[in-house]
PDB file of C-alpha atoms and ligand atoms in Angstrom:
ATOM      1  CA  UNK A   1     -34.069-202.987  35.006  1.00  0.00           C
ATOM      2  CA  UNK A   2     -34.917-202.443  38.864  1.00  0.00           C
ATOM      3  CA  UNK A   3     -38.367-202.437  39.419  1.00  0.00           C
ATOM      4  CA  UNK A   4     -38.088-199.591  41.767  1.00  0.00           C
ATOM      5  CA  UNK A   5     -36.156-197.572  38.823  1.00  0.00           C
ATOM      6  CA  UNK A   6     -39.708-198.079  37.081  1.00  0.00           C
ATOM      7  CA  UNK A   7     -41.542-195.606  39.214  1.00  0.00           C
ATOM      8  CA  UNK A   8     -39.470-192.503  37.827  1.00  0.00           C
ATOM      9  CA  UNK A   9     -37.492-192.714  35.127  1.00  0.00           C
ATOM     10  CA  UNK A  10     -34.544-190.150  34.779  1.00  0.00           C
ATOM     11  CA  UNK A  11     -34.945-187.924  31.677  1.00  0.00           C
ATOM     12  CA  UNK A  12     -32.367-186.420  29.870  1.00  0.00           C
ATOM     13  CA  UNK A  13     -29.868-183.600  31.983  1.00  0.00           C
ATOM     14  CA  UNK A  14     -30.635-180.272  30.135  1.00  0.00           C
ATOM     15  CA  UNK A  15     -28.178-178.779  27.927  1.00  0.00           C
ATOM     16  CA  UNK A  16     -29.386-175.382  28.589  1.00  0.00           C
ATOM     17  CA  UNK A  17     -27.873-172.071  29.488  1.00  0.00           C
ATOM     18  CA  UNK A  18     -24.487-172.632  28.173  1.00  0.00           C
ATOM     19  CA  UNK A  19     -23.548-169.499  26.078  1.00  0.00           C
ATOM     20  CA  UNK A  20     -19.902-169.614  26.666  1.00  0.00           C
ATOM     21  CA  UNK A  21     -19.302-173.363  25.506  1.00  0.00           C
ATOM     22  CA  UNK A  22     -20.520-175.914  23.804  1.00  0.00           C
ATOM     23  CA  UNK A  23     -22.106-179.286  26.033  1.00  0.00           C
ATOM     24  CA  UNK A  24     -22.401-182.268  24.812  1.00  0.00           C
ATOM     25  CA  UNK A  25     -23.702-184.704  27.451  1.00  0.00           C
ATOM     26  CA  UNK A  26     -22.330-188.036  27.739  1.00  0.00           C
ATOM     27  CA  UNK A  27     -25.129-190.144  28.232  1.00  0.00           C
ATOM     28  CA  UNK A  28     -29.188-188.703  29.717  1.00  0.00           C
ATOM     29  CA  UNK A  29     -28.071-188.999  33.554  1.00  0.00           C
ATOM     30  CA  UNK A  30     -24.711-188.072  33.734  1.00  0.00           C
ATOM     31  CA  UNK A  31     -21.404-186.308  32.675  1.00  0.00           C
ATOM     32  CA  UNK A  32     -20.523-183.510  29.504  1.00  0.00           C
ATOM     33  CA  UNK A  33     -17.957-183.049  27.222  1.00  0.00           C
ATOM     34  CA  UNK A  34     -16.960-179.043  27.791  1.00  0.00           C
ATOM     35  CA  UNK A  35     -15.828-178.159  24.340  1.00  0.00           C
ATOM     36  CA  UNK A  36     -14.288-174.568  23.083  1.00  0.00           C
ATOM     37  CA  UNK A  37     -12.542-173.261  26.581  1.00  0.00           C
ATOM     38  CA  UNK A  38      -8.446-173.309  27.832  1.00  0.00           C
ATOM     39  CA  UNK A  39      -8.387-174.727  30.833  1.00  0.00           C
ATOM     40  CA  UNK A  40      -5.000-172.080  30.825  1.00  0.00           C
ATOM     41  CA  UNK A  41      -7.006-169.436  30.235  1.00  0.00           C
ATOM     42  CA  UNK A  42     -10.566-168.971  31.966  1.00  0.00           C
ATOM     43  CA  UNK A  43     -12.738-165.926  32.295  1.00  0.00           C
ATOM     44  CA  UNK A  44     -14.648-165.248  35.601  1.00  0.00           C
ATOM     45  CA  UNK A  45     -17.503-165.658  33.271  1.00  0.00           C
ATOM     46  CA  UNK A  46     -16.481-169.181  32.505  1.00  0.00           C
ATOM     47  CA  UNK A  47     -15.720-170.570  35.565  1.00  0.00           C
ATOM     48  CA  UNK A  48     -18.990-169.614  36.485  1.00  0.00           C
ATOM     49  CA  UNK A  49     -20.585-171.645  33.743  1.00  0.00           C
ATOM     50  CA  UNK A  50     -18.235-174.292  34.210  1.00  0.00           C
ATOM     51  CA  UNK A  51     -19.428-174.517  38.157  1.00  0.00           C
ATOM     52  CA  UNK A  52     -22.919-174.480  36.837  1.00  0.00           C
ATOM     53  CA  UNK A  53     -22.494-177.397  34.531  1.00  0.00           C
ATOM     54  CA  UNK A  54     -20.419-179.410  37.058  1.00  0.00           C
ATOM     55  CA  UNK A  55     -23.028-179.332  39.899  1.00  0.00           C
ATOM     56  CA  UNK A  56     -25.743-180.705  36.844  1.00  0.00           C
ATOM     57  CA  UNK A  57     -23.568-182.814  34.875  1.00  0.00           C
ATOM     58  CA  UNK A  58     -21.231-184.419  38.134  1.00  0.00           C
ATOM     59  CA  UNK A  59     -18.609-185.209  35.581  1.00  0.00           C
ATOM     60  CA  UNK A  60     -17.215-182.814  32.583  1.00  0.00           C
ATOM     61  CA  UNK A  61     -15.178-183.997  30.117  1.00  0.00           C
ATOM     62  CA  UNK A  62     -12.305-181.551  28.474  1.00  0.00           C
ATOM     63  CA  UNK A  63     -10.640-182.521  25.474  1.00  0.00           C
ATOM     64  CA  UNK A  64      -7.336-180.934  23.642  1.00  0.00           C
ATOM     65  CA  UNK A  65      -5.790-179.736  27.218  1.00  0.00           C
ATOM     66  CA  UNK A  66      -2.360-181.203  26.424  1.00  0.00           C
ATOM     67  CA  UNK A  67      -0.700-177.733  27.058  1.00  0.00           C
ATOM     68  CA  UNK A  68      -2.420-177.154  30.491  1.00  0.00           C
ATOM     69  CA  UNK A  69       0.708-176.682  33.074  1.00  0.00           C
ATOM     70  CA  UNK A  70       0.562-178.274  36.576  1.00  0.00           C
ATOM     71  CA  UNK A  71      -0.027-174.864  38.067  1.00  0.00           C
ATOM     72  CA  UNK A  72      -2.664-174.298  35.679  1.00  0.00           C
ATOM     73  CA  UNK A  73      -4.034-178.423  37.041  1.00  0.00           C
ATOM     74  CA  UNK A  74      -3.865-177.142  40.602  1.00  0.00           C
ATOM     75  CA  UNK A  75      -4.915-173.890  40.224  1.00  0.00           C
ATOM     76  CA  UNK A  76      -8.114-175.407  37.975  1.00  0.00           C
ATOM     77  CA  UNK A  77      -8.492-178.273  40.871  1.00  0.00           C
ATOM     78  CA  UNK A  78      -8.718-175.297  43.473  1.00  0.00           C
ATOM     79  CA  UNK A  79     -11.673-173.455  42.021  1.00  0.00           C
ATOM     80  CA  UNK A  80     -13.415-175.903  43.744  1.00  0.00           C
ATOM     81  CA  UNK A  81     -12.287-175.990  46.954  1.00  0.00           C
ATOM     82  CA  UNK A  82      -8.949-176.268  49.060  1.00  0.00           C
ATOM     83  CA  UNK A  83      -6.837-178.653  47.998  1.00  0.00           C
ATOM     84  CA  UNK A  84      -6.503-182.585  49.762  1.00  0.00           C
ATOM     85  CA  UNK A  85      -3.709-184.786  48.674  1.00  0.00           C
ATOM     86  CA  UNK A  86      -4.557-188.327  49.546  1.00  0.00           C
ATOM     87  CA  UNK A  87      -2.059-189.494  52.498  1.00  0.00           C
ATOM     88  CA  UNK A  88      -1.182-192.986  50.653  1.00  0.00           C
ATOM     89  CA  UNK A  89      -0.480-191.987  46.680  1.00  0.00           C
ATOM     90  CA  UNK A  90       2.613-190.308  45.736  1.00  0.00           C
ATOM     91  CA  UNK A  91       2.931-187.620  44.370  1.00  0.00           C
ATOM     92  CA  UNK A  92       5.469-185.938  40.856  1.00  0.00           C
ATOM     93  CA  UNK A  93       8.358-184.438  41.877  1.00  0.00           C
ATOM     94  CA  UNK A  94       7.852-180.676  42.321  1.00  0.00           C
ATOM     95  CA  UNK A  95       4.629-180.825  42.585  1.00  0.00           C
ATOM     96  CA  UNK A  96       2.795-182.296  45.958  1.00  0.00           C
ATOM     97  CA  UNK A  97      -0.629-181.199  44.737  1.00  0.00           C
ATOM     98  CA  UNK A  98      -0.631-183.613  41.397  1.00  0.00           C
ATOM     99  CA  UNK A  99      -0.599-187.486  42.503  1.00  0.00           C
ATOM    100  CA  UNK A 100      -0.381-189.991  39.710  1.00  0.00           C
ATOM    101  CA  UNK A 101      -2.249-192.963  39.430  1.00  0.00           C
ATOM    102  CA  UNK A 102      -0.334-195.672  37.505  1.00  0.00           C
ATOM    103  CA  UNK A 103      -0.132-198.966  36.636  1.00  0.00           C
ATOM    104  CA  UNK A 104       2.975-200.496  34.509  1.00  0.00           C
ATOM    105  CA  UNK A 105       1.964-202.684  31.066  1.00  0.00           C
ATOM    106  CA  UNK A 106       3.438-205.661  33.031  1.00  0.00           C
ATOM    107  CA  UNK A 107       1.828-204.950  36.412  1.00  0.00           C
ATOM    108  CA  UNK A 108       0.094-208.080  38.284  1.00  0.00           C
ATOM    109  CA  UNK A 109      -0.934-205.864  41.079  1.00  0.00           C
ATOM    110  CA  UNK A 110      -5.104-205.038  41.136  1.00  0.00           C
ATOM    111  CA  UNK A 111      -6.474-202.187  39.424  1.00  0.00           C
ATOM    112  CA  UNK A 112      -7.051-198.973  41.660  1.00  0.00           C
ATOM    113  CA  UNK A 113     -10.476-198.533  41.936  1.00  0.00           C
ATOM    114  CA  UNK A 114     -12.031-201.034  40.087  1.00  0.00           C
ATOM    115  CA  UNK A 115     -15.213-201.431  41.890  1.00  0.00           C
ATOM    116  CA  UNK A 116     -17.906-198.025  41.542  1.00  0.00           C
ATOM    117  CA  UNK A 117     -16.821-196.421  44.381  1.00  0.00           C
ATOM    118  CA  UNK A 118     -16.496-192.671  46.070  1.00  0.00           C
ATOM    119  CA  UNK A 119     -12.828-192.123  46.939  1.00  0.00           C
ATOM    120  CA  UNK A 120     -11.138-192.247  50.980  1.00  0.00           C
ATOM    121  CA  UNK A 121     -14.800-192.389  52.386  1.00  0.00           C
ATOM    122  CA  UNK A 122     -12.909-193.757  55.403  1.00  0.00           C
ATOM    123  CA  UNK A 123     -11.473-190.182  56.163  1.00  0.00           C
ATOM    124  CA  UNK A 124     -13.367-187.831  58.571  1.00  0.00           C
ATOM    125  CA  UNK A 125     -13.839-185.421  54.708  1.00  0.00           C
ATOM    126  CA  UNK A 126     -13.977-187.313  51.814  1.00  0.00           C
ATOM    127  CA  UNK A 127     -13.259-185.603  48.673  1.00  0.00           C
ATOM    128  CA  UNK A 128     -15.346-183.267  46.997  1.00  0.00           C
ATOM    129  CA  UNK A 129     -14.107-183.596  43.683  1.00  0.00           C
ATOM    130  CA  UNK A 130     -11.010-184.385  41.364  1.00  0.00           C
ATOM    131  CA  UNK A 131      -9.502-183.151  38.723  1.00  0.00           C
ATOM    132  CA  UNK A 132      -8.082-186.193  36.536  1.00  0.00           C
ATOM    133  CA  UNK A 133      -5.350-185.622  33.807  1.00  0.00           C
ATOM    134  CA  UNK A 134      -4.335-188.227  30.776  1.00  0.00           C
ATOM    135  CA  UNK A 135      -0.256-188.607  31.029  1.00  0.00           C
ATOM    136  CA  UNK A 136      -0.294-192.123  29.173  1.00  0.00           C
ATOM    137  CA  UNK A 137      -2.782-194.206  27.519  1.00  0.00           C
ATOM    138  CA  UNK A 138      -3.057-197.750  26.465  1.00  0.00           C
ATOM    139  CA  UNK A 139      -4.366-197.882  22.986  1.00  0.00           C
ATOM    140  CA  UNK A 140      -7.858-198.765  23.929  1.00  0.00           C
ATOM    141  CA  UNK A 141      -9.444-199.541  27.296  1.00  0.00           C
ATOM    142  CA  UNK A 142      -9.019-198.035  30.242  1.00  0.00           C
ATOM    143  CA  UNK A 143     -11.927-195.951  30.581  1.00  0.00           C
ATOM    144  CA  UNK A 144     -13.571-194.582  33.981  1.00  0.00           C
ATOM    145  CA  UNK A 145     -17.052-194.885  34.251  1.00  0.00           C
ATOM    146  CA  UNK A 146     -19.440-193.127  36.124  1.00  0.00           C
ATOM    147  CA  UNK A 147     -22.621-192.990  37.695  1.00  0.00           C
ATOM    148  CA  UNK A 148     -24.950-190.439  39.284  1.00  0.00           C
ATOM    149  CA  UNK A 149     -25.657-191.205  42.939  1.00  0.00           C
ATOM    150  CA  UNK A 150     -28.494-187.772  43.592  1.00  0.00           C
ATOM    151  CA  UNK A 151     -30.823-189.811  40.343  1.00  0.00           C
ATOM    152  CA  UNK A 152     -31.158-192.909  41.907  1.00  0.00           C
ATOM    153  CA  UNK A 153     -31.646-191.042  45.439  1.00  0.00           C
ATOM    154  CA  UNK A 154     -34.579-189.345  43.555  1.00  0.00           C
ATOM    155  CA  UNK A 155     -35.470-192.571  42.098  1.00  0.00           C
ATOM    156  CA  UNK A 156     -35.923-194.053  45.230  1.00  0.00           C
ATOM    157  CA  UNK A 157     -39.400-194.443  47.298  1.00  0.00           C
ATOM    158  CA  UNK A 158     -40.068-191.411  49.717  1.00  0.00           C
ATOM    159  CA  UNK A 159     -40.700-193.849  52.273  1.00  0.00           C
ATOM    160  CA  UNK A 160     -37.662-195.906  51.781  1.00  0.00           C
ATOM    161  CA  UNK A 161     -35.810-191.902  51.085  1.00  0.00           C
ATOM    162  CA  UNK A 162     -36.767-191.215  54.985  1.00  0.00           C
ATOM    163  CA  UNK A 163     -35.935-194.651  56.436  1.00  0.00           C
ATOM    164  CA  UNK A 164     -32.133-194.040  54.551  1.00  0.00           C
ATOM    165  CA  UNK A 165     -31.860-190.569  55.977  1.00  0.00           C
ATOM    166  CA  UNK A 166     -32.137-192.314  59.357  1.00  0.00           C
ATOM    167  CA  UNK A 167     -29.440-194.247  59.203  1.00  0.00           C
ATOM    168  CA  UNK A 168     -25.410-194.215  59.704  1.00  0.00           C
ATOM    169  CA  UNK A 169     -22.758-195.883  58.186  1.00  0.00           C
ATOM    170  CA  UNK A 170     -19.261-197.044  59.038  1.00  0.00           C
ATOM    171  CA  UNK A 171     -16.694-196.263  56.853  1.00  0.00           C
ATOM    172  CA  UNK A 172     -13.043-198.312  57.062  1.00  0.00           C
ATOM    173  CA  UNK A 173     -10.103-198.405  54.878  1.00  0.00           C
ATOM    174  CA  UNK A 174      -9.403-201.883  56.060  1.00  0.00           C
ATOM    175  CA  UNK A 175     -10.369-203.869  53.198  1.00  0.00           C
ATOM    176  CA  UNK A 176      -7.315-202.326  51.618  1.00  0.00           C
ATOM    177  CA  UNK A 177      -4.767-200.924  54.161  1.00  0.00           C
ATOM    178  CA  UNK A 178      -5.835-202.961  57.433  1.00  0.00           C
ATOM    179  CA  UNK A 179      -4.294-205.672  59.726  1.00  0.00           C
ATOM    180  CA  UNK A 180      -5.790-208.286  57.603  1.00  0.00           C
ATOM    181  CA  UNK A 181      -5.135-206.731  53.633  1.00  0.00           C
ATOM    182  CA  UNK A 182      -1.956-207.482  51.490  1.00  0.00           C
ATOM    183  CA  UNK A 183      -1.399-203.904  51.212  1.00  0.00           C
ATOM    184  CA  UNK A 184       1.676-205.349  48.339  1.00  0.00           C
ATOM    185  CA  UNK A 185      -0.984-205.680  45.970  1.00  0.00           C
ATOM    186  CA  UNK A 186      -2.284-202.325  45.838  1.00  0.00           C
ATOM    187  CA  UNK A 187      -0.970-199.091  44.058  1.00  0.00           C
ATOM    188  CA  UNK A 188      -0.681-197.356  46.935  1.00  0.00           C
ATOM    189  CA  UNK A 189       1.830-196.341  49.689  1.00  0.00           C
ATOM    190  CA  UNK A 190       1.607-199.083  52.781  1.00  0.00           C
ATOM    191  CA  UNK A 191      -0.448-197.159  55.506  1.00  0.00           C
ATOM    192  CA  UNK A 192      -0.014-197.911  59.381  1.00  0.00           C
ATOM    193  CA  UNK A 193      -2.282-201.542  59.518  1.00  0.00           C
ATOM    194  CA  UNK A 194      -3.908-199.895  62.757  1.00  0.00           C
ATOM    195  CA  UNK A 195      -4.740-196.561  60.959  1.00  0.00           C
ATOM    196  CA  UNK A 196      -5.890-198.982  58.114  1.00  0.00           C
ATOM    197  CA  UNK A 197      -8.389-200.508  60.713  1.00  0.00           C
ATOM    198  CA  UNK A 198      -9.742-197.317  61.797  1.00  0.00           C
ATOM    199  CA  UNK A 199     -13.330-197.149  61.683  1.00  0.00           C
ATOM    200  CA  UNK A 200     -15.777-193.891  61.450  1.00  0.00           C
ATOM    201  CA  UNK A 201     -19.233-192.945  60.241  1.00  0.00           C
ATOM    202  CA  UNK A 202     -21.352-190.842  57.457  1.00  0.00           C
ATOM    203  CA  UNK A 203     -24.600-190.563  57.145  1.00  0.00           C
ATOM    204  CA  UNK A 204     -26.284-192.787  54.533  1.00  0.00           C
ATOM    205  CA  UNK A 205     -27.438-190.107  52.961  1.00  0.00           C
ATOM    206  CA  UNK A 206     -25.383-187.003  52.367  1.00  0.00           C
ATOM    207  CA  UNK A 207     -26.320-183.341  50.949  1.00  0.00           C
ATOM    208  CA  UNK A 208     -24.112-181.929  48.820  1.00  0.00           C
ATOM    209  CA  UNK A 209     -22.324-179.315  49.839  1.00  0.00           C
ATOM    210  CA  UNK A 210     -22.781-176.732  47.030  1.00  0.00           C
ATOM    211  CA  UNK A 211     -25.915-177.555  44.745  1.00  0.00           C
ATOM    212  CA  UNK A 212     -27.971-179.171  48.610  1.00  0.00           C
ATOM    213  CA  UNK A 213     -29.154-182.256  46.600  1.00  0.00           C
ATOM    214  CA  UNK A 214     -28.849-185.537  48.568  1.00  0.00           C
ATOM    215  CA  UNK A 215     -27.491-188.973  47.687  1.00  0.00           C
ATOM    216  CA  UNK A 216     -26.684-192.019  48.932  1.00  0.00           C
ATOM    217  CA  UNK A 217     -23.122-191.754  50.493  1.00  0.00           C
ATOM    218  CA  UNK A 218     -22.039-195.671  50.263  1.00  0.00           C
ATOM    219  CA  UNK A 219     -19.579-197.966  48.273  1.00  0.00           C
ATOM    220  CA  UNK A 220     -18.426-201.732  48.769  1.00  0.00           C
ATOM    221  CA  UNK A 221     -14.487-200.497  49.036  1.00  0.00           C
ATOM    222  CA  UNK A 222     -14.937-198.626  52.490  1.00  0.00           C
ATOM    223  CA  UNK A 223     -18.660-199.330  53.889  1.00  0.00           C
ATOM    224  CA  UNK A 224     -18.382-201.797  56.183  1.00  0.00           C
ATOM    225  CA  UNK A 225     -22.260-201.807  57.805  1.00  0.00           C
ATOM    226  CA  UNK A 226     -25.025-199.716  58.572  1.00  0.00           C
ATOM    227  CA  UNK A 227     -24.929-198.542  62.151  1.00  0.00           C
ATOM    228  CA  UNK A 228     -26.862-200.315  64.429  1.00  0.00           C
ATOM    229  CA  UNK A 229     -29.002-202.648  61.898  1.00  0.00           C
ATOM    230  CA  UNK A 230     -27.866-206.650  61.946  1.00  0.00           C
ATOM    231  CA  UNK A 231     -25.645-207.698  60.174  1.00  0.00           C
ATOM    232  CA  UNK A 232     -28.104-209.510  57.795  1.00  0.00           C
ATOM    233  CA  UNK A 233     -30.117-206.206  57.622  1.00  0.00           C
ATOM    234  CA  UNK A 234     -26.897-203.725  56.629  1.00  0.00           C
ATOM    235  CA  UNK A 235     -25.733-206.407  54.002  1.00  0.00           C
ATOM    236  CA  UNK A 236     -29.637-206.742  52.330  1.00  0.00           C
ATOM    237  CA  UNK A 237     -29.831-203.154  51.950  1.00  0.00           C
ATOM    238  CA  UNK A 238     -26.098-201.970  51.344  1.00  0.00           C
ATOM    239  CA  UNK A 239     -26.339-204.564  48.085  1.00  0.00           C
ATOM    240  CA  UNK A 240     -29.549-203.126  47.109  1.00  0.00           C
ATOM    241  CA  UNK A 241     -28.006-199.610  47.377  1.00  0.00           C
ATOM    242  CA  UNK A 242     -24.869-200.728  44.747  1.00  0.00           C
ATOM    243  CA  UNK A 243     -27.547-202.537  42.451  1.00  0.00           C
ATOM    244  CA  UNK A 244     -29.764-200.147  42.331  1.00  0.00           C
ATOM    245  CA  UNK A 245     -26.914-197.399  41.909  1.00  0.00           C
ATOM    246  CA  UNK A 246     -25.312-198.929  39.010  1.00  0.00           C
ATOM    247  CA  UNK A 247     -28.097-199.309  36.891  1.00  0.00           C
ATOM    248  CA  UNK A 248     -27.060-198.688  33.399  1.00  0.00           C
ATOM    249  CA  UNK A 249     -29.523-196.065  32.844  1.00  0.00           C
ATOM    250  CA  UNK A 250     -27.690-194.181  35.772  1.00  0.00           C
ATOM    251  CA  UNK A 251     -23.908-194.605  34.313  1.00  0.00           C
ATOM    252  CA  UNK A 252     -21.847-193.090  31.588  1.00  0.00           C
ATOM    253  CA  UNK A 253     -18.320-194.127  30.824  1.00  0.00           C
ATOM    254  CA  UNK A 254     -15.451-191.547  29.215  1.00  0.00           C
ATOM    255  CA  UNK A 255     -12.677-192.776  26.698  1.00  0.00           C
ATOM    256  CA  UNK A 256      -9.618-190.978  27.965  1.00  0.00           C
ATOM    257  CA  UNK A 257      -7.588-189.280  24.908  1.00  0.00           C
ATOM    258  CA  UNK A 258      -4.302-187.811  25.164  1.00  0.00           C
ATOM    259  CA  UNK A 259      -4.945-183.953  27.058  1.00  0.00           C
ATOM    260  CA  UNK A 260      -7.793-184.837  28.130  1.00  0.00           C
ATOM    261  CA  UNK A 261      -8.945-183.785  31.693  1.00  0.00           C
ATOM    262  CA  UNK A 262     -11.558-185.064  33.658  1.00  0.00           C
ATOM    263  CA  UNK A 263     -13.093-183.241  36.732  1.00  0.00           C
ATOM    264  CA  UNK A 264     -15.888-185.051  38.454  1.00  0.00           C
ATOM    265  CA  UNK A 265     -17.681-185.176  42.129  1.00  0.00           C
ATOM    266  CA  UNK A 266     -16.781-187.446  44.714  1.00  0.00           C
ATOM    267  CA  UNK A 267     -19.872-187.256  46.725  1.00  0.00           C
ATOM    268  CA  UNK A 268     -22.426-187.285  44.303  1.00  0.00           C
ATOM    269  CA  UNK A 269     -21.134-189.715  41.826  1.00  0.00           C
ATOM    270  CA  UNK A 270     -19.879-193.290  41.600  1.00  0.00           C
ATOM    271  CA  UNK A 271     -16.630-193.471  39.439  1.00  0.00           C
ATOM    272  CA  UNK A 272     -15.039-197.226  37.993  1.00  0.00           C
ATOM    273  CA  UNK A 273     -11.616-197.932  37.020  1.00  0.00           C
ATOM    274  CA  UNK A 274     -12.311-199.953  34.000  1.00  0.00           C
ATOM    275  CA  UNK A 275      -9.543-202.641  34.011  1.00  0.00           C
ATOM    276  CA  UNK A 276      -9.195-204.281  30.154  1.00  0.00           C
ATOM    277  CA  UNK A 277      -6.103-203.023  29.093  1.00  0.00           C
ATOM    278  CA  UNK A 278      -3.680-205.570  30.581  1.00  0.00           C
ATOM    279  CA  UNK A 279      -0.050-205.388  28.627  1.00  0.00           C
ATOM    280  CA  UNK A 280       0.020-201.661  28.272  1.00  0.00           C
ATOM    281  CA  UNK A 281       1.091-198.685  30.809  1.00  0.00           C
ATOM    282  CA  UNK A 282      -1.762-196.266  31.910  1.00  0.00           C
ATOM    283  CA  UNK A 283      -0.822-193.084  34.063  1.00  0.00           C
ATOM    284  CA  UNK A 284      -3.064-190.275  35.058  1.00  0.00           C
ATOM    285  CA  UNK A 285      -2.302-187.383  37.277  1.00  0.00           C
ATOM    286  CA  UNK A 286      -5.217-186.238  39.915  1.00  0.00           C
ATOM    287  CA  UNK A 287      -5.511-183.712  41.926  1.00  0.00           C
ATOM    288  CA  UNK A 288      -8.134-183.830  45.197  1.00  0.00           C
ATOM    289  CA  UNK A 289     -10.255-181.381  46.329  1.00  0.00           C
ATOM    290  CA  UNK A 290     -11.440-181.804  50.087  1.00  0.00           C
ATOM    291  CA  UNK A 291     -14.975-181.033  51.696  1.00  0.00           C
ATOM    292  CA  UNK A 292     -16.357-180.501  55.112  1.00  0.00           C
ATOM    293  CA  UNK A 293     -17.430-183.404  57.292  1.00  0.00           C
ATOM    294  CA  UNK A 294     -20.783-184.672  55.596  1.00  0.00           C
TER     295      UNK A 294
HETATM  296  C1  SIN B   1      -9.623-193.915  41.091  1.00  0.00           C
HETATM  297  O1  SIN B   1      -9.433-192.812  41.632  1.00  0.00           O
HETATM  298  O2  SIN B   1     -10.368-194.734  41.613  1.00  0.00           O
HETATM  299  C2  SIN B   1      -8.948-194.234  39.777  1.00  0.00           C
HETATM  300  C3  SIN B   1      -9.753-193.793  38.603  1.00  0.00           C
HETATM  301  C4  SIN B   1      -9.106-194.206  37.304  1.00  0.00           C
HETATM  302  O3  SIN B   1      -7.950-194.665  37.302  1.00  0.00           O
HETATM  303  O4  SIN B   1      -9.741-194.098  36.261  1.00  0.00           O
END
């Protein structure tokens, strides 16, 4: 444990004021497993509820949602903002919203999004949030992890708090999609090497756009530096920022089952493609909700 994760300790995320469904949290810090609503069917009154325990919880888990249709997906996805596909995954046929994420049981190509990461920070609005389907499961493995980025922004000095808030960071997809990436070993469609190399910049700290808590807006696919520190300066303090991010107290991890659905936020939370299930197929569908500019 971090020595700086000593000075406040998260506590437990509070299960109250849920009369509509049951919540059964995941682990203290983050995530829930909704239990007892149709994702087919919701009341006003639900999605309410459902909003509320998303901005606490970050991540919420519901099971048995094998018969949900793609409209229903989309039309779920949407209740929390316009829809985004992401320019570089496919998508099903008929349906441009709902992009699958995929992997063959003899695939030698590198798991999507195996590092904790926020998704396409490298675009001018990241994601908000996505809403994560199980289409095919290997028989164990393959889990997503998670871990919640506004704790260990609270868990942070209020000195070193300020100094982040001061500070910019450049965001690239060129690790994966630039001049100088073997875009053939990545699940995704080839993008434009040059448009790969783009560069742009967040702040280090973002607030979220609905619940107004802040959190550390960085990941090692797409941040290439802090703005205007030296090199040996961004590096020191982007590697503190994923250590101390990833502590385990700040993580929870969800076994996919079949009709399952995951929705979880893209600013506020770190998510892991949890690669240990080499030999068998995996295949989820997303859909991607967009933001504003952070
Ligand atoms: C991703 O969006 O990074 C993929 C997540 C997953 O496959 O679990």
């Amino acid at each position: 444990m971090n020595a700086l994760a000593e000075r406040s300790r998260p506590r437990p995320l509070s299960t109250e004021g849920f009369e509509r469904f049951k919540v059964r949290p995941l682990s203290g810090t983050i995530g829930a497993e909704i239990s007892g609503v149709d994702l087919d069917r919701l009341s006003t009154p639900e999605i309410d509820d459902i909003r509320t325990a998303f901005a606490r919880f970050l991540v919420l888990v519901f099971r048995n949602q094998g018969d949900l249709t793609p409209e229903n997906h989309i039309a779920f996805a949407r209740l929390f903002g316009e829809i985004q596909p992401i320019a570089h995954l496919d998508h099903i046929e008929g349906h441009s919203e709902i992009q699958p994420i995929h992997r063959h049981a003899n695939d030698s190509k590198r798991i999507t999004g195996e590092l904790f990461h926020n998704d396409s920070t490298y675009m001018p609005t990241p994601p908000t949030a996505i809403a994560m389907r199980a289409i095919e499961l290997p028989p164990a493995g393959g889990d997503t992890a998670f871990a919640n980025l506004q704790l260990a922004y609270n868990m942070l000095s209020p000195a070193m708090q300020s100094f982040l808030e001061s500070l910019r960071v450049v965001h690239s997809g060129k690790r994966l999609f630039g001049t100088g990436a073997d875009q053939s070993n990545v699940h995704m469609k080839a993008m434009n090497p040059v448009e790969g190399d783009r560069e742009l910049t967040h702040p280090l700290i973002v607030t979220h756009p609905v619940s107004g808590r802040k959190s550390p807006f960085v990941n090692p696919a797409y941040s290439i530096r802090i703005d205007g520190l030296e090199a040996t300066e961004s590096d020191a303090i982007l590697s503190f920022l994923y250590n101390h991010c990833t502590q385990l107290a700040l993580t929870a991890r969800v076994r996919w089952e079949a009709g399952t659905l995951v929705l979880w936020d893209n600013w506020a939370a770190y998510h892991s493609a949890i690669g240990d299930y080499e030999g068998y197929a995996r295949t989820l569908h997303r859909v991607t909700v967009g933001g504003p500019r952070p």
